[in-house]
Amino acid sequence: MQLNHYLNFQGETEAAFLFYKSVFGGEFSFIKRYNELPEAKVTTQEKDYILHVSLPINEFTVLMGSDTSEEFCAQNNTPFIKGNNHYISINLDAHEEAEAHRLFSALSVNGQIEMALDKTFWGALYGAFTDQFGVKWMVNCQLNVNE
């Protein structure tokens, strides 16, 4: 299991991550925009927003982030508030699927589920929530490609 920091922005992810890259060095290991999302429901302005970016900091840490779309905020009743844009991301391997379910269930008790733990188009089991203490969490378990 790996714990990483996940930052959300509203249209500033690319600028922020180019800045972080200039500070920490390295190269993006992954970058995808909303216009690459199947059936994307975003405004014209948001089509070039960052859906997901990963910047490895060292062998143990990856700084990740994305832009939050207006549609996503409306659907999940979670308005974007600058400063409230940080998640702890739990990343697990395919053989840890049961642990992903356990952690999601245990940590989200008395919290608010933002996105139920479910299989995604990027080949992972993913879910997000705010725990009972107001801490935002993501659980991402990369599944085998053959599933």
mmCIF file of C-alpha atoms in Angstrom:
data_model
loop_
_atom_site.group_PDB
_atom_site.id
_atom_site.type_symbol
_atom_site.label_atom_id
_atom_site.label_comp_id
_atom_site.label_asym_id
_atom_site.label_seq_id
_atom_site.Cartn_x
_atom_site.Cartn_y
_atom_site.Cartn_z
ATOM 1 C CA MET A 1 0.000 0.000 0.000
ATOM 2 C CA GLN A 2 1.147 3.518 -0.738
ATOM 3 C CA LEU A 3 -0.266 6.793 0.641
ATOM 4 C CA ASN A 4 0.037 9.851 -1.594
ATOM 5 C CA HIS A 5 -1.162 13.431 -1.645
ATOM 6 C CA TYR A 6 -3.904 14.253 -4.147
ATOM 7 C CA LEU A 7 -4.622 17.906 -4.928
ATOM 8 C CA ASN A 8 -7.696 19.326 -6.636
ATOM 9 C CA PHE A 9 -7.842 22.649 -8.434
ATOM 10 C CA GLN A 10 -10.325 24.459 -10.611
ATOM 11 C CA GLY A 11 -8.488 25.161 -13.834
ATOM 12 C CA GLU A 12 -5.048 25.587 -12.225
ATOM 13 C CA THR A 13 -3.763 22.006 -12.112
ATOM 14 C CA GLU A 14 -1.509 22.338 -15.151
ATOM 15 C CA ALA A 15 0.102 25.554 -13.869
ATOM 16 C CA ALA A 16 0.433 24.141 -10.353
ATOM 17 C CA PHE A 17 2.034 20.903 -11.518
ATOM 18 C CA LEU A 18 4.418 22.640 -13.900
ATOM 19 C CA PHE A 19 5.478 24.691 -10.876
ATOM 20 C CA TYR A 20 5.845 21.589 -8.653
ATOM 21 C CA LYS A 21 7.826 19.883 -11.429
ATOM 22 C CA SER A 22 10.201 22.875 -11.545
ATOM 23 C CA VAL A 23 10.706 22.584 -7.788
ATOM 24 C CA PHE A 24 10.950 18.786 -7.365
ATOM 25 C CA GLY A 25 12.282 17.861 -10.817
ATOM 26 C CA GLY A 26 11.357 14.680 -12.617
ATOM 27 C CA GLU A 27 8.793 14.005 -15.304
ATOM 28 C CA PHE A 28 5.060 13.385 -15.223
ATOM 29 C CA SER A 29 4.394 9.648 -15.200
ATOM 30 C CA PHE A 30 0.790 10.217 -16.296
ATOM 31 C CA ILE A 31 -1.239 13.144 -17.608
ATOM 32 C CA LYS A 32 -4.745 13.007 -19.090
ATOM 33 C CA ARG A 33 -7.255 15.752 -19.895
ATOM 34 C CA TYR A 34 -11.041 15.780 -19.572
ATOM 35 C CA ASN A 35 -11.454 15.818 -23.366
ATOM 36 C CA GLU A 36 -9.950 12.293 -23.349
ATOM 37 C CA LEU A 37 -12.656 11.040 -20.962
ATOM 38 C CA PRO A 38 -15.312 8.827 -22.535
ATOM 39 C CA GLU A 39 -18.603 10.765 -22.665
ATOM 40 C CA ALA A 40 -17.121 13.792 -20.900
ATOM 41 C CA LYS A 41 -19.747 16.220 -19.620
ATOM 42 C CA VAL A 42 -17.667 19.367 -19.289
ATOM 43 C CA THR A 43 -17.955 22.921 -20.513
ATOM 44 C CA THR A 44 -15.901 24.165 -23.457
ATOM 45 C CA GLN A 45 -13.640 25.934 -20.955
ATOM 46 C CA GLU A 46 -13.121 22.722 -18.981
ATOM 47 C CA LYS A 47 -12.298 20.407 -21.914
ATOM 48 C CA ASP A 48 -8.557 21.081 -21.544
ATOM 49 C CA TYR A 49 -8.642 20.777 -17.749
ATOM 50 C CA ILE A 50 -6.495 18.025 -16.253
ATOM 51 C CA LEU A 51 -8.419 14.829 -15.442
ATOM 52 C CA HIS A 52 -5.386 13.294 -13.712
ATOM 53 C CA VAL A 53 -1.673 14.002 -13.418
ATOM 54 C CA SER A 54 1.026 12.109 -11.500
ATOM 55 C CA LEU A 55 4.437 13.524 -10.606
ATOM 56 C CA PRO A 56 6.776 11.047 -8.873
ATOM 57 C CA ILE A 57 8.703 12.879 -6.152
ATOM 58 C CA ASN A 58 10.840 9.928 -5.043
ATOM 59 C CA GLU A 59 10.572 6.143 -4.934
ATOM 60 C CA PHE A 60 7.968 6.347 -2.141
ATOM 61 C CA THR A 61 5.881 9.409 -3.023
ATOM 62 C CA VAL A 62 3.796 10.527 -5.988
ATOM 63 C CA LEU A 63 2.118 13.937 -6.026
ATOM 64 C CA MET A 64 -1.169 13.630 -7.919
ATOM 65 C CA GLY A 65 -3.901 16.026 -8.900
ATOM 66 C CA SER A 66 -6.804 17.027 -11.114
ATOM 67 C CA ASP A 67 -9.120 19.874 -11.983
ATOM 68 C CA THR A 68 -12.610 19.667 -10.533
ATOM 69 C CA SER A 69 -15.349 20.280 -13.101
ATOM 70 C CA GLU A 70 -18.481 22.277 -12.307
ATOM 71 C CA GLU A 71 -20.623 19.261 -13.288
ATOM 72 C CA PHE A 72 -18.791 16.972 -10.847
ATOM 73 C CA CYS A 73 -19.182 19.483 -8.005
ATOM 74 C CA ALA A 74 -22.902 19.843 -8.748
ATOM 75 C CA GLN A 75 -23.514 16.084 -9.006
ATOM 76 C CA ASN A 76 -21.751 15.361 -5.729
ATOM 77 C CA ASN A 77 -22.944 18.465 -3.903
ATOM 78 C CA THR A 78 -19.325 19.260 -3.039
ATOM 79 C CA PRO A 79 -18.476 22.831 -4.021
ATOM 80 C CA PHE A 80 -14.857 23.552 -4.797
ATOM 81 C CA ILE A 81 -13.285 25.655 -2.069
ATOM 82 C CA LYS A 82 -9.656 26.677 -2.474
ATOM 83 C CA GLY A 83 -7.746 25.248 0.472
ATOM 84 C CA ASN A 84 -10.194 22.351 0.741
ATOM 85 C CA ASN A 85 -8.639 20.675 -2.245
ATOM 86 C CA HIS A 86 -6.511 17.939 -0.706
ATOM 87 C CA TYR A 87 -7.074 14.188 -0.448
ATOM 88 C CA ILE A 88 -5.056 11.368 1.044
ATOM 89 C CA SER A 89 -4.890 8.777 -1.718
ATOM 90 C CA ILE A 90 -4.502 5.112 -0.763
ATOM 91 C CA ASN A 91 -3.057 3.159 -3.694
ATOM 92 C CA LEU A 92 -3.145 -0.621 -3.740
ATOM 93 C CA ASP A 93 -2.174 -3.367 -6.178
ATOM 94 C CA ALA A 94 -4.597 -5.839 -7.790
ATOM 95 C CA HIS A 95 -3.927 -8.538 -5.193
ATOM 96 C CA GLU A 96 -5.091 -6.102 -2.472
ATOM 97 C CA GLU A 97 -8.703 -5.725 -3.718
ATOM 98 C CA ALA A 98 -10.157 -7.099 -0.458
ATOM 99 C CA GLU A 99 -8.047 -4.632 1.507
ATOM 100 C CA ALA A 100 -9.333 -1.779 -0.689
ATOM 101 C CA HIS A 101 -12.907 -2.740 0.213
ATOM 102 C CA ARG A 102 -12.024 -3.052 3.901
ATOM 103 C CA LEU A 103 -10.269 0.323 4.076
ATOM 104 C CA PHE A 104 -13.018 2.108 2.148
ATOM 105 C CA SER A 105 -15.734 0.643 4.383
ATOM 106 C CA ALA A 106 -13.883 1.235 7.649
ATOM 107 C CA LEU A 107 -12.646 4.766 6.954
ATOM 108 C CA SER A 108 -15.960 6.008 5.536
ATOM 109 C CA VAL A 109 -18.052 4.996 8.580
ATOM 110 C CA ASN A 110 -20.140 8.026 9.625
ATOM 111 C CA GLY A 111 -18.614 9.975 6.745
ATOM 112 C CA GLN A 112 -19.940 11.193 3.399
ATOM 113 C CA ILE A 113 -19.366 9.072 0.293
ATOM 114 C CA GLU A 114 -18.466 11.194 -2.713
ATOM 115 C CA MET A 115 -18.023 8.304 -5.159
ATOM 116 C CA ALA A 116 -18.827 4.703 -4.246
ATOM 117 C CA LEU A 117 -16.025 2.146 -4.549
ATOM 118 C CA ASP A 118 -16.515 0.656 -8.005
ATOM 119 C CA LYS A 119 -14.661 -0.443 -11.142
ATOM 120 C CA THR A 120 -13.633 2.406 -13.446
ATOM 121 C CA PHE A 121 -12.767 2.934 -17.100
ATOM 122 C CA TRP A 122 -9.080 3.297 -16.155
ATOM 123 C CA GLY A 123 -8.933 -0.299 -14.899
ATOM 124 C CA ALA A 124 -9.092 0.323 -11.177
ATOM 125 C CA LEU A 125 -11.414 -0.099 -8.253
ATOM 126 C CA TYR A 126 -11.891 3.503 -7.072
ATOM 127 C CA GLY A 127 -13.904 5.440 -4.535
ATOM 128 C CA ALA A 128 -13.736 8.737 -2.644
ATOM 129 C CA PHE A 129 -15.245 10.041 0.578
ATOM 130 C CA THR A 130 -14.880 12.477 3.451
ATOM 131 C CA ASP A 131 -14.465 10.736 6.790
ATOM 132 C CA GLN A 132 -16.317 11.641 9.981
ATOM 133 C CA PHE A 133 -13.523 14.072 10.897
ATOM 134 C CA GLY A 134 -13.658 16.013 7.607
ATOM 135 C CA VAL A 135 -10.574 14.374 6.036
ATOM 136 C CA LYS A 136 -10.927 13.596 2.306
ATOM 137 C CA TRP A 137 -9.771 10.154 1.144
ATOM 138 C CA MET A 138 -9.439 8.287 -2.173
ATOM 139 C CA VAL A 139 -9.010 4.531 -2.476
ATOM 140 C CA ASN A 140 -7.562 3.316 -5.787
ATOM 141 C CA CYS A 141 -6.808 -0.356 -6.381
ATOM 142 C CA GLN A 142 -5.282 -0.993 -9.793
ATOM 143 C CA LEU A 143 -6.881 -4.169 -11.148
ATOM 144 C CA ASN A 144 -5.355 -6.704 -13.508
ATOM 145 C CA VAL A 145 -5.833 -5.681 -17.135
ATOM 146 C CA ASN A 146 -7.339 -9.108 -17.919
ATOM 147 C CA GLU A 147 -10.395 -8.514 -15.676
#
